[in-house]
Coordinates of C-alpha atoms and ligand atoms in Angstrom, one line a residue:
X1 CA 52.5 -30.5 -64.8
X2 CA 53.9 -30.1 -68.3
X3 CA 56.0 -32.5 -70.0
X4 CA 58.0 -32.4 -73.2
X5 CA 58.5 -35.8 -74.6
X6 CA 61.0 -36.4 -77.7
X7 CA 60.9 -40.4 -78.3
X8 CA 63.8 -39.5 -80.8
X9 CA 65.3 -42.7 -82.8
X10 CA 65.8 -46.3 -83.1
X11 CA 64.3 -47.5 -79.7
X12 CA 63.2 -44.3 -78.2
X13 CA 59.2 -44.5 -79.7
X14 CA 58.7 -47.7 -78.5
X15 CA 60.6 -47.7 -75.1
X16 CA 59.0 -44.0 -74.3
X17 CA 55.4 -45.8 -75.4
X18 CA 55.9 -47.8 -72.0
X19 CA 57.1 -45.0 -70.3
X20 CA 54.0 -42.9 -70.8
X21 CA 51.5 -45.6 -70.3
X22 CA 53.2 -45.9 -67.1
X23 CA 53.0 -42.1 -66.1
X24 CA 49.5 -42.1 -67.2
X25 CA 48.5 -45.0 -64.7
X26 CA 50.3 -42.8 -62.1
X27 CA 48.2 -40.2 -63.2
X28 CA 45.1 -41.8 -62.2
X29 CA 46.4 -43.8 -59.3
X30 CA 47.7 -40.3 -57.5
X31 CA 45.0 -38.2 -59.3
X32 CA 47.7 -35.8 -61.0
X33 CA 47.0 -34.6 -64.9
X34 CA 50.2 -34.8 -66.8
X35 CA 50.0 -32.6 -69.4
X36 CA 52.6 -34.0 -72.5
X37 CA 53.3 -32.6 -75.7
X38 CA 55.7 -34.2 -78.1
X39 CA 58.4 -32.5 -79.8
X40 CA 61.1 -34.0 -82.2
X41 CA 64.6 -34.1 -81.6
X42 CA 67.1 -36.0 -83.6
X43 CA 67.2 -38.1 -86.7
X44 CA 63.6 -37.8 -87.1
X45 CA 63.7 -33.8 -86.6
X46 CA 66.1 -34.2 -89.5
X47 CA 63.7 -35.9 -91.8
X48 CA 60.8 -33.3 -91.5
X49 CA 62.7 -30.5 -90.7
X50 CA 66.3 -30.3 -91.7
X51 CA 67.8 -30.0 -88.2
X52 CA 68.2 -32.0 -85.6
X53 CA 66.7 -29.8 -82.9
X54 CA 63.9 -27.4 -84.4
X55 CA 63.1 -23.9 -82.9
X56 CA 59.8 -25.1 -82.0
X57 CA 61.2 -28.8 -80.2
X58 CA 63.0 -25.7 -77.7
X59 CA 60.1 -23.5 -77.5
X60 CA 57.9 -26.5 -76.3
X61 CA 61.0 -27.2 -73.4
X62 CA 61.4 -24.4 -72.4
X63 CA 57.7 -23.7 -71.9
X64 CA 57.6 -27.2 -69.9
X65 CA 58.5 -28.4 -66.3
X66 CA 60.3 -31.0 -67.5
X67 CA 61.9 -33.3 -70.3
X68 CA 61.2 -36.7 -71.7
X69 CA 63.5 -38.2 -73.8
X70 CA 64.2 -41.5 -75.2
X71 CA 67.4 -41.8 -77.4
X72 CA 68.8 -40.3 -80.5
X73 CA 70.9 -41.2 -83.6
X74 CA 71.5 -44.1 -86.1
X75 CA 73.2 -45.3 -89.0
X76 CA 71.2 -43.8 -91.2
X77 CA 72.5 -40.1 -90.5
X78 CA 76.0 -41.5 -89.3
X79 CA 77.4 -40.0 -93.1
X80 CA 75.7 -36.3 -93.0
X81 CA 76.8 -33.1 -92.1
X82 CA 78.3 -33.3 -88.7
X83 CA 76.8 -30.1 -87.7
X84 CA 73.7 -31.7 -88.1
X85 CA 74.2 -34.9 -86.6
X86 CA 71.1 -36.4 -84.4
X87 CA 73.3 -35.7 -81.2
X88 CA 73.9 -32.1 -81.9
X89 CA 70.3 -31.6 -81.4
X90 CA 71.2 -33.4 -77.3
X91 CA 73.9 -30.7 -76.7
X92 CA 71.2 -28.2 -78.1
X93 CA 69.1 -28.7 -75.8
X94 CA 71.3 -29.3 -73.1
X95 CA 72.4 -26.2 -73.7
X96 CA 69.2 -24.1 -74.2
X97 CA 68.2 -25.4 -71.1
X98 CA 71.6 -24.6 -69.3
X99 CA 71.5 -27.9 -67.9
X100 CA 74.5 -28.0 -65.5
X101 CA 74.0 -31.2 -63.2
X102 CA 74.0 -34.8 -64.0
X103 CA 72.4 -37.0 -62.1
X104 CA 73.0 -40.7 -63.0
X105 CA 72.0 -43.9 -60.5
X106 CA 73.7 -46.9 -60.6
X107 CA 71.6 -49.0 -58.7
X108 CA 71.6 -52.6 -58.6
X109 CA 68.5 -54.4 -58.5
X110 CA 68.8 -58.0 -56.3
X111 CA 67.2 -59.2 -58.7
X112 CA 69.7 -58.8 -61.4
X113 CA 72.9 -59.6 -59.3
X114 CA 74.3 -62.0 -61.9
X115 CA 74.4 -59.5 -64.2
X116 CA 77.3 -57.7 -62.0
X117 CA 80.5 -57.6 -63.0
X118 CA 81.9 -57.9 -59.1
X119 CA 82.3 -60.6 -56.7
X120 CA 79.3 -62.1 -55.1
X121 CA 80.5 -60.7 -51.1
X122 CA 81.0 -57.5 -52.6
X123 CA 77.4 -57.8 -54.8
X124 CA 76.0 -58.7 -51.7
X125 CA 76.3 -55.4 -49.9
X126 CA 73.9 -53.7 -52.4
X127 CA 75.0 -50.8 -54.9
X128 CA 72.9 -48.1 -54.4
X129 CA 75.2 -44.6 -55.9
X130 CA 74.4 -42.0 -57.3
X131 CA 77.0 -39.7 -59.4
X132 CA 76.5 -36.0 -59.8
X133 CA 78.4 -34.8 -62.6
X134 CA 79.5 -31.0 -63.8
X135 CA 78.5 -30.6 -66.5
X136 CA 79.4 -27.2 -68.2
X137 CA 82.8 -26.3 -66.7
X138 CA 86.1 -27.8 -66.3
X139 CA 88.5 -28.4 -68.7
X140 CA 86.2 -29.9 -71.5
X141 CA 85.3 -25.9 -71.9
X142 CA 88.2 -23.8 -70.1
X143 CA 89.9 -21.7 -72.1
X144 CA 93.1 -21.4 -72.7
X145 CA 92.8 -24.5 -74.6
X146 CA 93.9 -25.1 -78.1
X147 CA 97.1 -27.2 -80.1
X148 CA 100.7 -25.4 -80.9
X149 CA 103.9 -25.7 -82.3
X150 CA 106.7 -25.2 -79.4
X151 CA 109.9 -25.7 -80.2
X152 CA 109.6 -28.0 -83.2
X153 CA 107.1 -30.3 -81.6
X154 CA 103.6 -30.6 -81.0
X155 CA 101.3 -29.4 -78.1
X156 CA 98.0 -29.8 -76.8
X157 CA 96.5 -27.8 -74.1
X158 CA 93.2 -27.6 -72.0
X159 CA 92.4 -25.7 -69.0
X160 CA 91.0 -27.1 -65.9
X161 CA 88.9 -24.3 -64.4
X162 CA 85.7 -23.6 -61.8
X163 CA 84.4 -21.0 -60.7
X164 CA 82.7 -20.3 -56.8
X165 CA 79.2 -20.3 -58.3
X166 CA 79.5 -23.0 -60.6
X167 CA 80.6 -25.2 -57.7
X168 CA 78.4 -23.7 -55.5
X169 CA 75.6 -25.1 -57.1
X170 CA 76.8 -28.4 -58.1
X171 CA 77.8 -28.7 -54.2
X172 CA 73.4 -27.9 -53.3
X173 CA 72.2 -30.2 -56.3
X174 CA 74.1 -33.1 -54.6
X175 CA 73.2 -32.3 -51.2
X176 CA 70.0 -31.4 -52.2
X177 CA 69.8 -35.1 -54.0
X178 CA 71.3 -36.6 -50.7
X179 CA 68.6 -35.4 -48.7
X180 CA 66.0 -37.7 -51.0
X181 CA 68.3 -40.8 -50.2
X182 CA 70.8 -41.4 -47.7
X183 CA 72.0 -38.2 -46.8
X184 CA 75.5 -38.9 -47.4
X185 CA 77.8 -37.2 -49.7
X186 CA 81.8 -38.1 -51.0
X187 CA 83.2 -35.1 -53.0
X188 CA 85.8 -36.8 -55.4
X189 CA 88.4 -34.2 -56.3
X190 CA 92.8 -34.2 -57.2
X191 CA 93.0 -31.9 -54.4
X192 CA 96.5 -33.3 -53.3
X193 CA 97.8 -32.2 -56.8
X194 CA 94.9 -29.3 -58.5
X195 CA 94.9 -25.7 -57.4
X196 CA 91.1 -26.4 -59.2
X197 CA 90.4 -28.9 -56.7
X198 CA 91.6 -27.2 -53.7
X199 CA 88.9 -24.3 -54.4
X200 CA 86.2 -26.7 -55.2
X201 CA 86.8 -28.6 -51.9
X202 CA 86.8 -25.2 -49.8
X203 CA 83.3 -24.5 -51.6
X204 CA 81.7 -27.5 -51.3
X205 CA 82.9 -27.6 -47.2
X206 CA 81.0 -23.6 -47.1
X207 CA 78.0 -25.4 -49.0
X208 CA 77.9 -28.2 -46.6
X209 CA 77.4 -25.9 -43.6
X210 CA 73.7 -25.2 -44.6
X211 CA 72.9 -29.3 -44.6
X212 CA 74.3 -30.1 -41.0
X213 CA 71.7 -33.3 -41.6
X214 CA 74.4 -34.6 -44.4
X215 CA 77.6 -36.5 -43.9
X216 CA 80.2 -35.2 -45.9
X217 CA 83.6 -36.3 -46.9
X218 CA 86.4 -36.6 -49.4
X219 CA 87.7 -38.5 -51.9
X220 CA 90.8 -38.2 -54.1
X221 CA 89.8 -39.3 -57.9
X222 CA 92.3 -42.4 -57.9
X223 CA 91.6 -43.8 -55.0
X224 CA 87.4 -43.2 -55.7
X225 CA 87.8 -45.3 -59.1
X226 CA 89.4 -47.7 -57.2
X227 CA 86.7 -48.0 -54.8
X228 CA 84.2 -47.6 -56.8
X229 CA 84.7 -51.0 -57.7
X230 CA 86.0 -52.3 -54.8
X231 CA 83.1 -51.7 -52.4
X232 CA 80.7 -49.5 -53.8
X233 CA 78.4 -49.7 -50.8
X234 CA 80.1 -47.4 -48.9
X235 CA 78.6 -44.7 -51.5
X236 CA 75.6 -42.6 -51.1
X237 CA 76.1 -39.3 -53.4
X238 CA 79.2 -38.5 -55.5
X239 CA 79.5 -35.0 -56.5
X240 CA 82.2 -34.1 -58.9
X241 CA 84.0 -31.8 -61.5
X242 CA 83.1 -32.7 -65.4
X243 CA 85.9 -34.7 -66.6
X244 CA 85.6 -36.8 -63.2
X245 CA 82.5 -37.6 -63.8
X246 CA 82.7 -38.2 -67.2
X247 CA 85.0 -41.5 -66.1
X248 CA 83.8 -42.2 -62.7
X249 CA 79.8 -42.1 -64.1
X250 CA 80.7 -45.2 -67.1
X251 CA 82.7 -47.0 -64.3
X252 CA 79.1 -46.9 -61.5
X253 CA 77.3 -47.8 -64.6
X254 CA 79.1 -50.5 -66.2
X255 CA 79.4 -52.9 -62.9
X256 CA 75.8 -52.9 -62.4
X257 CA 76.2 -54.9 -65.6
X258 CA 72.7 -53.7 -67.4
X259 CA 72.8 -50.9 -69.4
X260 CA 68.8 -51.2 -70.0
X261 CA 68.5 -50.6 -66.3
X262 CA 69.5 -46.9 -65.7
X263 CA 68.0 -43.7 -65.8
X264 CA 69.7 -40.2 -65.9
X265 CA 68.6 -36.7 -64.9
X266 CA 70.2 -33.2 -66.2
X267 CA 68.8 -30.6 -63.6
X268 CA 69.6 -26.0 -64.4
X269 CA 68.5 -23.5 -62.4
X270 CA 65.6 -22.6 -63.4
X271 CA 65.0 -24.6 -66.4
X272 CA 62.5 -28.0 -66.9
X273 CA 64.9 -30.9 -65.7
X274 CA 66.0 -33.1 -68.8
X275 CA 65.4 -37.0 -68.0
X276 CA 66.4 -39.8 -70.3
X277 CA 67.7 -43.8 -70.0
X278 CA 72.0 -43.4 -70.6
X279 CA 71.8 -46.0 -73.4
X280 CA 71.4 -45.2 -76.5
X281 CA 69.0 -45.7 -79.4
X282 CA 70.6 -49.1 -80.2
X283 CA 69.8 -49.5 -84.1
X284 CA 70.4 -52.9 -83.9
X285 CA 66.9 -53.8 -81.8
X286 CA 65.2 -51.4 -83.0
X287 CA 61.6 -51.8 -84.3
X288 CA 61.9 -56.1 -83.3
X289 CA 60.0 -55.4 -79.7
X290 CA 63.0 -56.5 -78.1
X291 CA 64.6 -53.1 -76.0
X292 CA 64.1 -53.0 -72.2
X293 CA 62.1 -50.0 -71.2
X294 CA 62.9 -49.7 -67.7
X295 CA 65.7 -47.3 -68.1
X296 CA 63.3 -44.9 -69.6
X297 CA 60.1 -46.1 -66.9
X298 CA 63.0 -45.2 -63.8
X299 CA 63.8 -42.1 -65.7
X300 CA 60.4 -41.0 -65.7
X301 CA 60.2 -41.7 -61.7
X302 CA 63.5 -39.4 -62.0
X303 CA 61.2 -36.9 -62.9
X304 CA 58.7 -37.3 -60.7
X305 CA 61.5 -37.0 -57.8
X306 CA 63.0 -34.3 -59.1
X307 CA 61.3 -31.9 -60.9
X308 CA 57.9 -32.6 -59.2
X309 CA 58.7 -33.9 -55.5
X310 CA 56.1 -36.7 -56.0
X311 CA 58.6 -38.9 -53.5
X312 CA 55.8 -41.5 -53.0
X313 CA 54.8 -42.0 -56.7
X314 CA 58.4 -42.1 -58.0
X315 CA 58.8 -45.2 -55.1
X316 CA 55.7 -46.4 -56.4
X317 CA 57.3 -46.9 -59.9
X318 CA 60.4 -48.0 -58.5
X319 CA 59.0 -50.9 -56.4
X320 CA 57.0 -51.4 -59.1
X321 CA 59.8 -52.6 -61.5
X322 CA 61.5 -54.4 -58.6
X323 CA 58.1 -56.3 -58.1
X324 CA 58.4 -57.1 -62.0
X325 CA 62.1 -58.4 -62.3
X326 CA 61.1 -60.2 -58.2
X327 CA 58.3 -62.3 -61.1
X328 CA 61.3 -63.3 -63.0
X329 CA 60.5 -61.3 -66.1
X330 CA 63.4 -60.1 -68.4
X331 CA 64.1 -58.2 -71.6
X332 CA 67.0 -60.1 -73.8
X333 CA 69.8 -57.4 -72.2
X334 CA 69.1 -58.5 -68.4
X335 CA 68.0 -62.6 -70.1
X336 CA 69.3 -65.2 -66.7
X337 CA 69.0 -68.4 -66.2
X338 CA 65.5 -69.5 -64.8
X339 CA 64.2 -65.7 -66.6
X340 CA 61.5 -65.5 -68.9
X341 CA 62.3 -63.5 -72.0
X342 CA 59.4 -60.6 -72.9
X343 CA 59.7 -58.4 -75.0
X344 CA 59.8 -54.1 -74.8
X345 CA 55.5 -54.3 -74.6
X346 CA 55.0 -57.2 -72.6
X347 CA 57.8 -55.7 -69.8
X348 CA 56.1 -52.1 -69.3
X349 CA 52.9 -54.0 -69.3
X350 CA 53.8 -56.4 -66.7
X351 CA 55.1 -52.7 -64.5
X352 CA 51.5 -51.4 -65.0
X353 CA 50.0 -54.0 -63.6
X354 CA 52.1 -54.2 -60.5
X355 CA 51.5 -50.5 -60.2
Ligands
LIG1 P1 73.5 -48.1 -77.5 O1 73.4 -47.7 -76.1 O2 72.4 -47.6 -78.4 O3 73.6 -49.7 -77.6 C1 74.7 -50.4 -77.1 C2 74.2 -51.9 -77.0 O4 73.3 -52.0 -75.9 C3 73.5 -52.4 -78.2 O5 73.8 -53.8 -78.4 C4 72.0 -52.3 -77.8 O6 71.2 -53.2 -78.5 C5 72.0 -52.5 -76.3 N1 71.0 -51.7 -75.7 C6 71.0 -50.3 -75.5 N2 69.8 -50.0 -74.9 C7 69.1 -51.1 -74.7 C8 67.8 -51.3 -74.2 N3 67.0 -50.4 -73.6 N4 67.4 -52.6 -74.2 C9 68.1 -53.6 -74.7 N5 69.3 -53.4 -75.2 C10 69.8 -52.2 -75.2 O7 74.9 -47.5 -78.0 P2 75.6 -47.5 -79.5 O8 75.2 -48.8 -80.2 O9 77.0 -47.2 -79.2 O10 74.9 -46.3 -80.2 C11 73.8 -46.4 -81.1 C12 73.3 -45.0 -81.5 O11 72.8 -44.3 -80.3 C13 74.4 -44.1 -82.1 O12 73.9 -43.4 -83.1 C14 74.8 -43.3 -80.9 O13 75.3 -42.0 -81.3 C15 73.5 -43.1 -80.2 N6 73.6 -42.7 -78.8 C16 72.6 -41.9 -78.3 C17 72.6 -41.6 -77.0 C18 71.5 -40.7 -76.4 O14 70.6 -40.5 -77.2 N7 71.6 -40.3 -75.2 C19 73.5 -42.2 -76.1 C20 74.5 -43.1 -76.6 C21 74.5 -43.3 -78.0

């Protein structure tokens, strides 16, 4: 198995140092050989190369079965060329690697309850979703789109557009991700009001004929942010159009109230999957030992899931963080009363162990 791993900036060296100690221990446990090469990407592809995402970074992808990364960008390259910026060299390879599905968890760990931004008889039902976002159609890249005069006054215009194959295989990422957990699927569209939506949810209905063993329904996009934060246990799987998930992706996030907690996935066709923690490369920790690597340890069991089918070693990582915050440990992000603080290599060790 061939991995390409780009630590990137700030954070991202020392939270993907844990992350790889950890997949080497799974390694051994599971007898697999992980084969990593690393690649740079970012701020630090600037410094030694002038770009932020060199030929050879894409070469090494693309000849990989998946994608490691940590974070990327910083203050320091905040004033360059903005077609150079660190997160150009993300959308490059995003887009070398037609990565079309997003895959981001908001799970919330018992253990980190307090951190939730709901109340406590809502908390105590468990958040458990998972959002699949578009994520190279719809109206962030229709065209028509552009800005006009019209009769004297300004006007903006995008165009929200999808195509059968593009929802097609959106619809089989998500019910092929619903299979792996609890087979349930909500397709969030504007149906009542989009001509876009009303082909999407046709598509996704032909798509759900081939996985009689999934649940399906609906959901129009106002009422699904609403109950998103109203009882989020009743989701499994969320599958939805870009812009959609742009908003309704934050919104899972932000109530499970750590940011250092969750892991993303961007899955093509036939391309290495690209997995990473959402945060970012948070400048303001960075080099102090103070960052939380589990978001980049759960991404890494992402992978294992995903690109690799190792089901049982990507639980194995997963209970073994949840056996780590059950021992009370916590990075300053997820700190709670009766916690005791470690630090970025003091966490991932404490995972090893329990793995
Ligand atoms: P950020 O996610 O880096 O940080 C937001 C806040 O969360 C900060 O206070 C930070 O200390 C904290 N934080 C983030 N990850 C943490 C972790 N693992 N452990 C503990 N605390 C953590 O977002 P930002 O400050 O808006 O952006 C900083 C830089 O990261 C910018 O250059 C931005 O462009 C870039 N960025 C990169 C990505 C990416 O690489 N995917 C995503 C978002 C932002």
């Amino acid at each position: 198995m061939k991995i390409c791993v780009m630590p990137g900036d700030g954070i991202g060296p020392e939270i993907m140092k844990q992350g790889l100690k950890v997949l080497e221990v799974i390694g051994e446990k599971f007898n697999h050989s992980f084969d990593v090469t690393e690649a740079l990407i970012g701020g630090v592809a600037i410094d030694e190369t002038g770009v932020p995402l060199p030929d050879t970074t894409v070469a090494i992808c693309k000849d990989s079965d998946a994608v490691l990364l940590g974070a990327v960008g910083g203050p320091k390259w905040d004033t360059i060329d903005p077609s150079i910026r660190p997160e150009r060299g993300l959308l490059g390879i995003r887009k070398e690697l037609a990565l079309f599905a997003n895959l981001r968890p908001a799970s919330l760990f018992p253990q980190l309850k307090d951190a939730c931004f709901l109340r406590p008889d809502i908390v105590d039902k468990g958040i458990d979703v998972m959002v699949v976002r578009e994520l190279t159609g719809g109206i962030y890249f229709g065209e028509p789109r552009g800005t006009t005069v019209e009769n004297g006054e300004r006007v903006g215009f995008n165009t929200m557009i999808y195509r059968e194959h593009e929802i097609k295989r959106i619809a089989i990422v998500a019910f092929e991700a619903a299979r792996k957990r609890d087979k349930r699927v909500c397709s969030v569209d504007k149906a009542n009001v989009l001509d876009v939506s009303r082909v999407w949810r046709e598509i996704v209905i032909e798509v759900a004929a081939d996985y009689p063993d999934v649940e399906l329904t609906h959901m129009y996009v106002d009422n699904a942010a609403m109950q998103l934060v109203r009882d989020p246990s009743q989701f499994d799987v969320i599958v939805t159009g870009n812009l959609f998930g742009d908003i309704l992706s934050d919104e899972a996030a932000v109530i499970t109230g750590s940011i250092g907690m969750l892991p993303s996935a961007s899955l093509g066709e036939n391309n290495p999957g690209l997995f990473e923690p959402i945060h970012g490369s948070a400048p303001d920790i960075a080099g102090h030992d103070k960052a939380n690597p589990l978001a980049t340890i759960l991404s890494i069991a992402m992978m294992l899931r995903y690109s690799f089918d190792l089901t049982v070693e990507a639980e194995c990582i997963e209970a073994a963080v949840e056996k780590t915050l059950s021992q009370g440990l916590r990075t300053g992000d997820i700190m709670d009363e009766g916690g005791k603080l470690v630090g970025c290599i003091e966490m991932g060790e404490a995972v090893l162990a329990n793995i």
